[in-house]
Short mmCIF file of C-alpha atoms in Angstrom, two decimals:
data_model
loop_
_atom_site.label_atom_id
_atom_site.label_comp_id
_atom_site.label_asym_id
_atom_site.label_seq_id
_atom_site.Cartn_x
_atom_site.Cartn_y
_atom_site.Cartn_z
CA MET A 1 -37.95 1.72 18.57
CA ASN A 2 -37.05 -0.97 16.09
CA SER A 3 -33.53 -2.21 15.91
CA THR A 4 -32.01 -3.97 12.96
CA SER A 5 -29.43 -6.60 13.68
CA TYR A 6 -26.46 -6.72 11.34
CA PRO A 7 -24.05 -9.64 11.24
CA GLN A 8 -20.73 -8.87 12.86
CA ALA A 9 -17.81 -8.77 10.47
CA GLU A 10 -14.82 -10.83 11.46
CA ARG A 11 -12.33 -8.62 13.26
CA ARG A 12 -9.16 -8.02 11.26
CA ARG A 13 -5.88 -9.05 12.83
CA PRO A 14 -2.33 -7.82 12.30
CA LEU A 15 -0.25 -9.65 9.72
CA SER A 16 3.32 -10.84 10.21
CA ARG A 17 6.49 -10.11 8.25
CA SER A 18 6.33 -13.57 6.67
CA ASP A 19 3.08 -12.54 4.94
CA PHE A 20 5.03 -10.16 2.65
CA LYS A 21 7.50 -10.63 -0.20
CA ALA A 22 9.48 -7.35 -0.18
CA PHE A 23 10.11 -4.46 2.20
CA ARG A 24 10.83 -0.74 1.83
CA ASP A 25 11.87 1.50 4.71
CA ILE A 26 10.24 4.92 5.04
CA PRO A 27 11.31 7.39 7.74
CA THR A 28 8.49 9.23 9.49
CA ARG A 29 8.60 13.02 9.37
CA TRP A 30 7.68 15.68 11.91
CA MET A 31 4.79 16.75 9.67
CA ASP A 32 3.33 13.20 9.76
CA VAL A 33 2.44 13.54 13.46
CA ASP A 34 -0.89 14.99 14.59
CA ILE A 35 -1.92 16.75 17.79
CA TYR A 36 -2.35 13.38 19.53
CA GLY A 37 1.36 12.58 19.12
CA HIS A 38 1.10 9.77 16.60
CA VAL A 39 1.27 9.53 12.82
CA ASN A 40 -2.04 10.77 11.41
CA ASN A 41 -4.19 8.15 9.67
CA VAL A 42 -4.04 9.90 6.29
CA GLN A 43 -0.26 9.45 6.25
CA TYR A 44 -0.64 5.67 6.25
CA LEU A 45 -2.04 5.84 2.71
CA SER A 46 0.87 8.08 1.75
CA PHE A 47 3.22 5.37 3.05
CA PHE A 48 1.36 2.80 0.88
CA ASP A 49 1.83 5.03 -2.18
CA THR A 50 5.51 5.70 -1.42
CA ALA A 51 6.28 2.01 -0.87
CA VAL A 52 4.55 0.74 -4.01
CA ASN A 53 5.81 3.47 -6.35
CA GLY A 54 9.31 3.27 -4.86
CA TRP A 55 9.29 -0.47 -5.59
CA TYR A 56 8.18 0.19 -9.19
CA VAL A 57 11.01 2.70 -9.69
CA ALA A 58 13.62 0.43 -8.07
CA ASN A 59 12.54 -2.46 -10.32
CA GLY A 60 12.50 -0.48 -13.57
CA LEU A 61 8.70 -0.47 -13.98
CA LEU A 62 8.24 3.29 -13.69
CA ASP A 63 10.06 6.53 -14.36
CA PRO A 64 7.64 9.12 -12.95
CA ARG A 65 8.89 11.78 -15.37
CA THR A 66 9.11 9.87 -18.65
CA SER A 67 7.19 6.57 -18.61
CA PRO A 68 4.54 6.46 -21.35
CA GLU A 69 2.31 4.52 -18.96
CA VAL A 70 1.68 5.27 -15.29
CA PHE A 71 -0.12 3.56 -12.43
CA LEU A 72 -3.18 5.27 -10.98
CA VAL A 73 -4.77 4.39 -7.64
CA VAL A 74 -8.40 3.27 -8.02
CA GLU A 75 -9.01 1.86 -4.54
CA THR A 76 -7.48 1.98 -1.07
CA GLY A 77 -8.37 0.75 2.38
CA CYS A 78 -6.57 0.43 5.70
CA HIS A 79 -6.98 -1.41 9.01
CA TYR A 80 -5.18 0.06 12.03
CA PHE A 81 -3.75 -1.93 14.95
CA ALA A 82 -1.00 0.13 16.62
CA GLU A 83 0.36 3.65 16.52
CA LEU A 84 3.27 4.77 14.39
CA THR A 85 5.34 7.66 15.77
CA PHE A 86 8.02 10.22 15.00
CA PRO A 87 10.94 9.82 14.91
CA SER A 88 10.98 6.27 13.61
CA VAL A 89 11.23 4.17 10.49
CA VAL A 90 8.22 2.43 8.98
CA SER A 91 8.99 -0.84 7.26
CA ALA A 92 6.43 -1.31 4.47
CA GLY A 93 5.83 -4.91 3.44
CA LEU A 94 4.52 -5.56 -0.08
CA LYS A 95 2.80 -8.44 -1.79
CA ILE A 96 0.51 -8.75 -4.79
CA GLU A 97 -2.77 -10.54 -4.23
CA LYS A 98 -4.04 -10.30 -7.81
CA LEU A 99 -2.47 -9.39 -11.13
CA GLY A 100 -5.12 -8.56 -13.73
CA SER A 101 -4.76 -7.54 -17.37
CA SER A 102 -4.27 -3.87 -16.43
CA SER A 103 -4.74 -3.85 -12.65
CA ILE A 104 -2.71 -4.89 -9.62
CA VAL A 105 -4.10 -5.54 -6.14
CA PHE A 106 -1.46 -4.97 -3.48
CA ARG A 107 -1.51 -5.84 0.21
CA VAL A 108 0.71 -3.37 2.03
CA GLY A 109 1.71 -3.85 5.65
CA LEU A 110 3.21 -1.08 7.77
CA PHE A 111 5.51 -2.19 10.58
CA ALA A 112 6.92 0.04 13.31
CA GLY A 113 10.64 -0.52 12.79
CA GLU A 114 11.45 -4.20 13.29
CA GLU A 115 8.16 -5.13 14.99
CA PRO A 116 6.95 -8.59 13.96
CA GLU A 117 3.30 -7.60 13.31
CA THR A 118 1.71 -4.85 11.26
CA ALA A 119 0.76 -1.58 12.92
CA ALA A 120 -1.59 -1.28 9.93
CA HIS A 121 -2.22 -3.04 6.67
CA GLY A 122 -4.43 -2.46 3.72
CA ARG A 123 -5.38 -2.89 0.12
CA PHE A 124 -3.98 -0.68 -2.62
CA VAL A 125 -5.25 -1.14 -6.19
CA HIS A 126 -3.44 0.30 -9.20
CA VAL A 127 -4.46 0.41 -12.86
CA LEU A 128 -1.86 0.88 -15.57
CA VAL A 129 -2.93 3.71 -17.90
CA ASP A 130 -1.58 5.62 -20.86
CA ARG A 131 -0.01 8.80 -19.47
CA LYS A 132 -1.78 11.07 -21.97
CA THR A 133 -5.20 9.47 -22.50
CA ARG A 134 -5.57 7.97 -19.00
CA ARG A 135 -7.09 4.87 -20.62
CA PRO A 136 -6.17 1.43 -19.21
CA MET A 137 -3.25 -0.37 -20.85
CA PRO A 138 -2.37 -4.06 -20.67
CA ILE A 139 0.53 -4.93 -18.38
CA SER A 140 3.41 -6.20 -20.54
CA GLU A 141 4.82 -9.70 -20.19
CA ASN A 142 8.14 -8.22 -19.05
CA ALA A 143 6.41 -6.23 -16.30
CA ARG A 144 4.36 -9.32 -15.32
CA GLY A 145 7.59 -11.24 -14.82
CA ILE A 146 8.92 -8.59 -12.46
CA LEU A 147 5.59 -8.16 -10.65
CA SER A 148 5.22 -11.93 -10.16
CA SER A 149 8.07 -11.81 -7.62
CA LEU A 150 5.55 -10.19 -5.23
CA MET A 151 2.76 -12.71 -5.81
CA THR A 152 1.35 -14.62 -2.86
#
């Protein structure tokens, strides 16, 4: 039997609170927990979505019902380090790693309450699109000014 050797990827490590620019608290729900007693992995991406879109709304960048442009997810990924549970509060840290002409690359960290390191963190990429046509739209200078507060 032949074996192919692949280079080992560097193991990801948790990030700390100081790696993020803003935080949003999200309570866990009974329905988030799976049969193993911890928050199911798919919910972590839901927390990413809730944190980012909640930040947009709080900063006047999005009204989900009426904005002529909306942000669509085009890529996600997550690295897990520790369990999240119910009942508890997840503190979602946000920072922007790249601000393109119509795209935004977020790093989102999920912390169990006040823990100093991420239970999970990942990448969350949004593209600003016209609500009706779903075609990419340039991010306005006003929005760039607000978004820059989350830049690394």
